[in-house]
Short mmCIF file of C-alpha atoms and ligand atoms in Angstrom, two decimals:
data_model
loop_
_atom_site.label_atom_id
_atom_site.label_comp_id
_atom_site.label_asym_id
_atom_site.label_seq_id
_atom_site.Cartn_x
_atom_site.Cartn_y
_atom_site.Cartn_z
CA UNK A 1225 -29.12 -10.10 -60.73
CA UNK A 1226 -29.85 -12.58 -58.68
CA UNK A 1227 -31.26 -10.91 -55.81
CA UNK A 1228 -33.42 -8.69 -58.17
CA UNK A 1229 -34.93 -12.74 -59.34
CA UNK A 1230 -35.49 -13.21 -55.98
CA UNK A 1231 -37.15 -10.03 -54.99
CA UNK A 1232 -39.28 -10.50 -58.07
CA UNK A 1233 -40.34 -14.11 -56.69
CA UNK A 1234 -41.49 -12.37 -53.89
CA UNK A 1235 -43.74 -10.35 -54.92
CA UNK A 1236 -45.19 -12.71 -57.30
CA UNK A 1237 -45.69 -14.65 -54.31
CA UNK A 1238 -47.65 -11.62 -52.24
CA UNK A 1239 -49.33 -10.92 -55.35
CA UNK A 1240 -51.19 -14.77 -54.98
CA UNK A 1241 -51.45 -14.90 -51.67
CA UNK A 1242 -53.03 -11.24 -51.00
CA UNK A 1243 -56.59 -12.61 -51.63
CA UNK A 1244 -56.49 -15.25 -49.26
CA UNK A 1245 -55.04 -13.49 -46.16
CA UNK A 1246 -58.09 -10.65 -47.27
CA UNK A 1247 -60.33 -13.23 -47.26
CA UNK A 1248 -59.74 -15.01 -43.75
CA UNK A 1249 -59.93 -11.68 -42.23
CA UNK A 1250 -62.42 -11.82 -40.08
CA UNK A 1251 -65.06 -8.92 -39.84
CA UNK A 1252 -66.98 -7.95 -37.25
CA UNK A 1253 -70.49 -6.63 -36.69
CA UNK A 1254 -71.35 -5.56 -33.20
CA UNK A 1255 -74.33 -3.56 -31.91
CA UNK A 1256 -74.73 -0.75 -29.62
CA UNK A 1257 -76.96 0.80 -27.56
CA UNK A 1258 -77.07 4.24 -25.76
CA UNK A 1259 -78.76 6.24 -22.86
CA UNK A 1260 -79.71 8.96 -25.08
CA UNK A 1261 -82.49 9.74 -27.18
CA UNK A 1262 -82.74 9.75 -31.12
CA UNK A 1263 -80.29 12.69 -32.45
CA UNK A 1264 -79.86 13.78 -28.82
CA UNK A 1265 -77.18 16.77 -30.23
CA UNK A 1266 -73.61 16.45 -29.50
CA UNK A 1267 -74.54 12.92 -26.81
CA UNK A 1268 -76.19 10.50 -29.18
CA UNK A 1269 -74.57 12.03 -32.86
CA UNK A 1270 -70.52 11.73 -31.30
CA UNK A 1271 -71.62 8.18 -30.96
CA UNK A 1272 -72.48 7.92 -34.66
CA UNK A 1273 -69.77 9.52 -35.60
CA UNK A 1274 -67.28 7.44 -33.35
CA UNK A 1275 -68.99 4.09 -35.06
CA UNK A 1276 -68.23 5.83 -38.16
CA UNK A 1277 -64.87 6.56 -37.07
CA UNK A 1278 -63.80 3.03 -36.28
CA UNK A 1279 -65.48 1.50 -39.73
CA UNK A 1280 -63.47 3.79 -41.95
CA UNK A 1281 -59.95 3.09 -39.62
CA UNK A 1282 -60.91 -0.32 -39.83
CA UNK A 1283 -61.40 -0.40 -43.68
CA UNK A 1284 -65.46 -1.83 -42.43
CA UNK A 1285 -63.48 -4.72 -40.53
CA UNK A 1286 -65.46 -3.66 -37.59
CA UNK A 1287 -68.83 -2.06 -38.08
CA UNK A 1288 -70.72 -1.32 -35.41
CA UNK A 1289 -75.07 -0.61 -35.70
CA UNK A 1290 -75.73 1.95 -33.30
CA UNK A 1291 -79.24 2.41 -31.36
CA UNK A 1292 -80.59 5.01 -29.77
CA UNK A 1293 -81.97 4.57 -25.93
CA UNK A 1294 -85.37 3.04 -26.09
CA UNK A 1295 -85.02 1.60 -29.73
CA UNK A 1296 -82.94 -1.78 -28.94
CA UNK A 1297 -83.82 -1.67 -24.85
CA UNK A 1298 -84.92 1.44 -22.96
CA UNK A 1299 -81.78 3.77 -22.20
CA UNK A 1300 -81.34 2.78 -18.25
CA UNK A 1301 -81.18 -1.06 -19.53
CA UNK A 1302 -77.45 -0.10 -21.34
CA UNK A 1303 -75.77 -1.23 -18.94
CA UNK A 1304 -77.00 -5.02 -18.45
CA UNK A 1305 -77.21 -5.21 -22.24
CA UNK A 1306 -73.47 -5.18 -22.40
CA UNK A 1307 -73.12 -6.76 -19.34
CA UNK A 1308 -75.52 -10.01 -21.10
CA UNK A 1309 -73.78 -9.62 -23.65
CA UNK A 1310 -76.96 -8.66 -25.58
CA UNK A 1311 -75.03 -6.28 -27.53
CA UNK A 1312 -71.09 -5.53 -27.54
CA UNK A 1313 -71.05 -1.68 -26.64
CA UNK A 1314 -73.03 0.45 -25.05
CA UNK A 1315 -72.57 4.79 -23.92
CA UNK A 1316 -73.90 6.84 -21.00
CA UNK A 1317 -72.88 7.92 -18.53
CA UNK A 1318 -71.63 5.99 -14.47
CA UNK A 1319 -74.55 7.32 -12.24
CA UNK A 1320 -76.88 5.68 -14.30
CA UNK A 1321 -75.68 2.43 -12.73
CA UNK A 1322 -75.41 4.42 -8.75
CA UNK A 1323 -78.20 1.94 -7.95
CA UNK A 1324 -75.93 -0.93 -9.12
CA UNK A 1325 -72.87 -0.06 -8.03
CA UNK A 1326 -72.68 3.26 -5.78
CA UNK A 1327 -69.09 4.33 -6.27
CA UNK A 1328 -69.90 4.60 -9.74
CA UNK A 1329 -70.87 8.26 -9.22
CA UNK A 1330 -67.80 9.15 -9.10
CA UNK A 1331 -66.61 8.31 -12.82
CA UNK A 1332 -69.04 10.72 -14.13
CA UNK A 1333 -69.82 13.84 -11.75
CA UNK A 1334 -69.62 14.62 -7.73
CA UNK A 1335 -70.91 17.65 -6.20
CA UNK A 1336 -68.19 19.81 -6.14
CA UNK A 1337 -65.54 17.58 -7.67
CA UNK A 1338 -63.13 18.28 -10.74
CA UNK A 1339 -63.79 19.63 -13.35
CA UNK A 1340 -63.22 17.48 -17.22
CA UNK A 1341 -59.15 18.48 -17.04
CA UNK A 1342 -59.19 17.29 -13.35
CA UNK A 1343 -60.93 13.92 -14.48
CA UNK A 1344 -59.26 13.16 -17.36
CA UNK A 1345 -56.20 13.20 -15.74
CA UNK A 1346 -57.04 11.15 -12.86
CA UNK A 1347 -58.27 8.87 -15.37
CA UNK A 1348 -55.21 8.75 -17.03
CA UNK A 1349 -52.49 9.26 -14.90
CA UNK A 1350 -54.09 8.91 -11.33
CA UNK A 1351 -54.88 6.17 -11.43
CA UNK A 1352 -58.67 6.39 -11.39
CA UNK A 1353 -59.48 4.51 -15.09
CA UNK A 1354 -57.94 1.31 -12.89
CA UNK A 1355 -60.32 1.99 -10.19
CA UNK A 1356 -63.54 2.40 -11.94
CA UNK A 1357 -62.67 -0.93 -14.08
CA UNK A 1358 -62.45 -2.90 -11.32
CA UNK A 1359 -65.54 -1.87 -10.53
CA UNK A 1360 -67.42 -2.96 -13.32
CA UNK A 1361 -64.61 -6.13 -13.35
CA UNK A 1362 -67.62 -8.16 -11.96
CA UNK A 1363 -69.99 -7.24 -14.39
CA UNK A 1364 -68.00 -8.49 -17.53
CA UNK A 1365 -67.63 -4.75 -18.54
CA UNK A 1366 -64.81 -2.89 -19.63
CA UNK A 1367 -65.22 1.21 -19.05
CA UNK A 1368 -63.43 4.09 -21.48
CA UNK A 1369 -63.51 7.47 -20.68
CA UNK A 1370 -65.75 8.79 -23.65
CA UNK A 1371 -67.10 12.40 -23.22
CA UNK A 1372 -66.81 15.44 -21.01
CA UNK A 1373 -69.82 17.99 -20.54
CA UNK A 1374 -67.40 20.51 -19.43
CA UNK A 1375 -68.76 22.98 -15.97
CA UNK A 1376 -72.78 22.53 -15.98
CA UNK A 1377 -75.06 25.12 -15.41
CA UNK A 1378 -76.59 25.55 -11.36
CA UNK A 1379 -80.29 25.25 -13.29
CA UNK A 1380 -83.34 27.51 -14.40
CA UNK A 1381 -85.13 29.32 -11.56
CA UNK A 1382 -88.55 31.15 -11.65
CA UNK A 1383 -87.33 33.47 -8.91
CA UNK A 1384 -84.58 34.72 -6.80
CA UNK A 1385 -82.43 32.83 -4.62
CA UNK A 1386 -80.47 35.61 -2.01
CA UNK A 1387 -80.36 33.11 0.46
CA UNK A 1388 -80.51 29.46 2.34
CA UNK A 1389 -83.76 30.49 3.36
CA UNK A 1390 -85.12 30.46 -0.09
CA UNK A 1391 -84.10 27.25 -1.15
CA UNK A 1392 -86.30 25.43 1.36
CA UNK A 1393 -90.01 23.97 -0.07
CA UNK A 1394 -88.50 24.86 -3.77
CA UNK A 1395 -89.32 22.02 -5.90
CA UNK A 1396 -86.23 21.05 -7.86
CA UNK A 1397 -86.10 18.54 -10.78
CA UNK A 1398 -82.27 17.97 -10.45
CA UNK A 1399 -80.92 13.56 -10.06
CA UNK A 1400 -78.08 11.90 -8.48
CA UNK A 1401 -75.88 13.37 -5.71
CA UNK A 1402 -76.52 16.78 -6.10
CA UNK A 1403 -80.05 15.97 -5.62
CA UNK A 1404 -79.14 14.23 -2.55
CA UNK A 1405 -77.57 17.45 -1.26
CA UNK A 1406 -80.29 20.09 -1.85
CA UNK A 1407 -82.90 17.89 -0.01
CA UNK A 1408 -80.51 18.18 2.74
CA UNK A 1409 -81.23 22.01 2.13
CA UNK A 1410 -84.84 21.74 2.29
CA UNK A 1411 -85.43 21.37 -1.69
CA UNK A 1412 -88.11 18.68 -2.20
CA UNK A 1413 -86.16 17.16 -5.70
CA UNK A 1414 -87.95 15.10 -8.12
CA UNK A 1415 -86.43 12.48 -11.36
CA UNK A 1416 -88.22 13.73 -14.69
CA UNK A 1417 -87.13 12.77 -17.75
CA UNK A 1418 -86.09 14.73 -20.51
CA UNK A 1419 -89.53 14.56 -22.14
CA UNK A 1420 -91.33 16.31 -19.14
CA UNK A 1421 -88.91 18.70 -18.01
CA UNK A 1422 -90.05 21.81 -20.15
CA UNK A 1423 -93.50 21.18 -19.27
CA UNK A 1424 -93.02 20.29 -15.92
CA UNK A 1425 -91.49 23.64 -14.81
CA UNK A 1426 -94.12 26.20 -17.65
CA UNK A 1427 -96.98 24.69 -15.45
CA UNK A 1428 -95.35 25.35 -12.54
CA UNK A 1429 -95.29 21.50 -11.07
CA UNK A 1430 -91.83 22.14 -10.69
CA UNK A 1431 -89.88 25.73 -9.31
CA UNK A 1432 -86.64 25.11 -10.84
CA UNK A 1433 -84.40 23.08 -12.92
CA UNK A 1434 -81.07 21.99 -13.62
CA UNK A 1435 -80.63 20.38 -17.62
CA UNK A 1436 -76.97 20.72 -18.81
CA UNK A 1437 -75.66 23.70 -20.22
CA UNK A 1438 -76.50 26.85 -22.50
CA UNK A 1439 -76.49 25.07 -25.68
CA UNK A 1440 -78.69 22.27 -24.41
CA UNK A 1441 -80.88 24.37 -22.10
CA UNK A 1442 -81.81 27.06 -25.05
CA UNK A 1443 -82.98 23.95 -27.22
CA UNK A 1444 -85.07 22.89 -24.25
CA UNK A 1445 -86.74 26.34 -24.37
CA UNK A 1446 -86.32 26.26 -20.23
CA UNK A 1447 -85.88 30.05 -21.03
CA UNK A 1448 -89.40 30.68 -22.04
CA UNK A 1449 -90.42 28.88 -18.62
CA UNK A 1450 -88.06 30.41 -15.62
CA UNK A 1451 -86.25 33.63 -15.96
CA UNK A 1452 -83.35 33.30 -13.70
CA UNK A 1453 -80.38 31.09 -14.76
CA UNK A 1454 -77.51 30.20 -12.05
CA UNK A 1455 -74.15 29.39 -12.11
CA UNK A 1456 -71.78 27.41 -11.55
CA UNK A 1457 -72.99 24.38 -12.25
CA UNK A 1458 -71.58 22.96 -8.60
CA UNK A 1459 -73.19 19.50 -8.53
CA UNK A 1460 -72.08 18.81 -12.18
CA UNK A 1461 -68.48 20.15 -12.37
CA UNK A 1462 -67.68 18.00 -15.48
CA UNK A 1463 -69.93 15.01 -16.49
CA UNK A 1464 -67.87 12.30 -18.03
CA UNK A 1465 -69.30 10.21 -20.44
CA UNK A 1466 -68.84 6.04 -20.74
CA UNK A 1467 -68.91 3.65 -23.80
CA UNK A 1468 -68.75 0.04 -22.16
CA UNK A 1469 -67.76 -2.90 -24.00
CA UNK A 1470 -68.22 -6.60 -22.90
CA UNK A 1471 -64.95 -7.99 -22.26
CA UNK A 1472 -65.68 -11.38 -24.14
CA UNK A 1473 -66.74 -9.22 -27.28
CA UNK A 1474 -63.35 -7.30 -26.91
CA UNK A 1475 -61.39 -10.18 -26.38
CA UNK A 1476 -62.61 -11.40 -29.41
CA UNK A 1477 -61.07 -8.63 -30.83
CA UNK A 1478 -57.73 -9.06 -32.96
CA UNK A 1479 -55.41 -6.33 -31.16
CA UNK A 1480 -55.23 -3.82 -34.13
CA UNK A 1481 -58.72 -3.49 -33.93
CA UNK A 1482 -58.81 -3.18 -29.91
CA UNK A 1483 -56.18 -0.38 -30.57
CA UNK A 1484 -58.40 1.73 -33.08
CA UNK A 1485 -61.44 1.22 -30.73
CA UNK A 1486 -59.52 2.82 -28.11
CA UNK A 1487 -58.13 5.16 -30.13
CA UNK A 1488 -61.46 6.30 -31.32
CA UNK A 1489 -62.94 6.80 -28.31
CA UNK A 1490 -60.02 9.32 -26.86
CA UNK A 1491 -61.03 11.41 -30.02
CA UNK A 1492 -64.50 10.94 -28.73
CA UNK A 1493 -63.86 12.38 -25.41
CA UNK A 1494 -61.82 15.35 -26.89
CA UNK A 1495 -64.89 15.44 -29.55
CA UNK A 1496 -67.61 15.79 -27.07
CA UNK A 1497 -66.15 18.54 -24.75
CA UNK A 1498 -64.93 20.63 -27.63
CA UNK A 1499 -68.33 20.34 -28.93
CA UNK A 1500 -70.13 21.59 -25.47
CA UNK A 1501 -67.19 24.36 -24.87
CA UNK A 1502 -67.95 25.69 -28.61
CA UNK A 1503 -71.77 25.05 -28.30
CA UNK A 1504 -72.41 26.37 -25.00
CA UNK A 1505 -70.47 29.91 -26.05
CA UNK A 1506 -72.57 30.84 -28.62
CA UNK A 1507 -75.99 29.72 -26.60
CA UNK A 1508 -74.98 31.71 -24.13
CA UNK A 1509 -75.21 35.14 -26.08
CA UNK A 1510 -77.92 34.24 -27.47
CA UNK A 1511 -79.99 33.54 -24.22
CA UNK A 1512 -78.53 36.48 -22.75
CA UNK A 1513 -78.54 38.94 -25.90
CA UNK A 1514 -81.74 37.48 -27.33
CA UNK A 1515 -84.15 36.15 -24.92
CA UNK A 1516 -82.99 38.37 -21.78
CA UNK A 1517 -82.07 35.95 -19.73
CA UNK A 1518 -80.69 37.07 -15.96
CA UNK A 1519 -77.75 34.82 -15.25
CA UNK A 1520 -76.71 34.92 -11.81
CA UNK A 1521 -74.27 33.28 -9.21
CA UNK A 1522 -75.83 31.79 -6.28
CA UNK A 1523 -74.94 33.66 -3.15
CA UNK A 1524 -71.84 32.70 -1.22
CA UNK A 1525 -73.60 31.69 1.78
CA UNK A 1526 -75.60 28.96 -0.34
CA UNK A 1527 -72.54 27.70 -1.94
CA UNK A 1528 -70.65 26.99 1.54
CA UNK A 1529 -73.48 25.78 2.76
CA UNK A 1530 -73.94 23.40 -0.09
CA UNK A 1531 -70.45 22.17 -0.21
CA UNK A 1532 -70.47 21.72 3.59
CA UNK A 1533 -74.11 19.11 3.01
CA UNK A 1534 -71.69 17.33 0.00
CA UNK A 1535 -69.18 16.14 2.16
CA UNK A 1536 -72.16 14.92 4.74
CA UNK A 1537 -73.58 13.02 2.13
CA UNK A 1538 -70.09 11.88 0.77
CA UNK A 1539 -69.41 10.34 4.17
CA UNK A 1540 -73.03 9.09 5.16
CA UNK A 1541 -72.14 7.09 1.69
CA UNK A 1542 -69.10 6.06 2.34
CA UNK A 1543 -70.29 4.31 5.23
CA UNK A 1544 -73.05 2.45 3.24
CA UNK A 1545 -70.78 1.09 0.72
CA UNK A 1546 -67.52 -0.04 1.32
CA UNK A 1547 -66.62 0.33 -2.53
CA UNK A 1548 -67.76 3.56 -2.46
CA UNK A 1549 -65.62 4.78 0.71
CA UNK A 1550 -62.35 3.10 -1.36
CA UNK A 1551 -63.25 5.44 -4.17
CA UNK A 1552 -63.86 8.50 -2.33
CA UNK A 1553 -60.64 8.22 -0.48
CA UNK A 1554 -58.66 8.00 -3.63
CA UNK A 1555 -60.84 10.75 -5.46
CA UNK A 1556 -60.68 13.01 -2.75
CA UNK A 1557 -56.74 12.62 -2.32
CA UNK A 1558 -56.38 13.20 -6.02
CA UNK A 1559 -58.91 16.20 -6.12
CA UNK A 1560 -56.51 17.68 -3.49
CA UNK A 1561 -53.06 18.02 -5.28
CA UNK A 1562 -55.03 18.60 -8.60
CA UNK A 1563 -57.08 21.29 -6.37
CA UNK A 1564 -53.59 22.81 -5.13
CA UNK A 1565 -52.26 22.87 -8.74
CA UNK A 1566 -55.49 24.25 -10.12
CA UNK A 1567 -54.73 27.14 -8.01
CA UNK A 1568 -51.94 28.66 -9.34
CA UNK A 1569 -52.84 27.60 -12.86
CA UNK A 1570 -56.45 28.04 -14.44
CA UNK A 1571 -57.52 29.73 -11.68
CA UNK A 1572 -54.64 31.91 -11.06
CA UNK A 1573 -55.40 32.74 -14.63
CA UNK A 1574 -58.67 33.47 -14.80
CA UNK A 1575 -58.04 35.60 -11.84
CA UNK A 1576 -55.22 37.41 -13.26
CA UNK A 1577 -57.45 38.02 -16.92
CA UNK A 1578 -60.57 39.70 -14.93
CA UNK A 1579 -58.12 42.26 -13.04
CA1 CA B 1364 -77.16 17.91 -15.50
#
């Protein structure tokens, strides 16, 4: 009887006081900008949906406005925005910064390096998410995993390649390292943005192209402009993705809410690559089925040739940037157990289902 009076007191008591703990709750409303442009498929609407994502978890204790690049600050500014603290969160992808901070290439995609599988788990249990925030440690920032392309495509080509010899004089719209590496080959590469790719390469400006993948190549229309379409996609083995958050901004944070933030943007990563692997599938028949498009391997020759100028320019890097040669070391160690493993597992596989 007695403990029933008390029990009722209780909750009496929660009743009254429910309001006020509500009430001194604090919400909070960040912003955040992007690299990508305004309903950029699967890049720019998994961000949306991630805000989304951490509203309705949060019960709209943290809502966060999202911008597109170019609408808040132009895309390649993402990255000092969070770092200013300008806004709280921000998503691209590491070699955006490479003029920055070098070894930031490798948190998103090296020439010949893992694939998304082979990333995540160095990430996660390789120690490489450790790595890559103590690289952005001095910038205020705080880096998540938040995406995977998957494999890329080697790029749209208006004719052949059967050998090294035809690579050299092409002109190649294709950034970052890999772009590094083909000059080495005699490819004269050139930075276009999105906007100028399609018409760069129908009027000829430009011989060939690398973009992303099926899905995101066929909305391009590159088809209509080069006939040829490569594989793999060896300079982009599996793009990772970023969101950044400014560490004062997240230690603001209560830890419940830190936790669904992180949280989130795990689901993100899975999000995005399912997205691309189920995407890219059906683009695929369709360019092929469709439109007619050749897809081809590059030659042997071209890839060992290729791989050989990657680990040149890896080194010639490495001795540039002493950040950079830390990273490499640990990447490359990683890559080689993981490459070992790979062996006998995927590829072992995929060997075993095209006998
Ligand atoms: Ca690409």
């Amino acid at each position: 009887m007695k403990i029933k009076k008390v029990h009722q007191w209780i909750c009496l008591l929660l009743i009254i006081l429910a309001p006020i703990t509500q009430a001194t709750e604090k919400k909070f409303r960040w912003k955040m900008v992007t690299t990508w442009p305004p309903h950029f498929p699967i890049f720019q609407i998994g961000v949306e949906k991630f805000a989304k994502d951490i509203e309705d978890m949060s019960n709209g204790r943290l809502k966060i406005k999202v911008s597109a690049g170019g609408e808040l600050v132009p895309a390649l500014q993402t990255f000092d925005a969070v770092s200013q603290g300008l806004v709280q969160m921000g998503h691209g992808s590491a070699y955006y910064w490479a003029g920055k901070i070098p070894a930031a290439q490798f948190m998103s995609a090296v020439p010949f390096g893992m694939t998304a599988k082979g990333m995540n788990a160095w990430f996660y249990k390789g120690g490489g998410l450790k790595l890559w925030r103590d690289l952005y440690q001095p910038f205020g920032v705080i880096p998540f995993p938040a995406g995977n392309s998957g494999v890329q495509m080697g790029g749209w080509f208006k004719k052949k390649i059967n050998s090294l010899e035809d690579l050299k004089g092409l002109k190649m719209r294709i950034p970052g390292l890999g772009g590094k590496v083909l000059s080495k080959a005699g490819v004269a590469t050139k930075l276009l943005a999105v906007g100028e790719i399609y018409t760069a390469l129908e009027r000829g400006n430009i011989d060939a192209t690398e973009f992303v993948g099926p899905f995101h190549d066929q909305r391009l229309g590159l088809y209509r402009a080069a006939k040829y379409y490569y594989y793999p996609g060896w300079h982009e083995p599996g793009a990772v993705m970023e969101l950044i958050v400014n560490k004062k901004a997240w230690q603001s944070l209560p830890k419940d809410l830190q936790k669904i933030v992180e949280i989130a943007t795990r689901a993100l990563n899975q999000w995005m690559y399912n997205e691309f692997e189920g995407l890219n599938i059906k683009a695929l028949r369709e360019l092929t089925q469709q439109y007619k498009v050749e897809v081809l391997p590059f030659p042997d020759d071209v890839i060992k040739e290729l791989k050989r100028l990657t680990v040149e320019t890896l080194e010639e890097e490495s001795a540039k940037d002493a950040k950079f040669k830390q990273v490499y070391e640990a990447f490359k160690a990683f890559q080689a157990d993981h490459d070992a493993w790979n062996a006998i597992a995927d590829e072992a596989y995929s060997k075993a289902l095209a006998k």
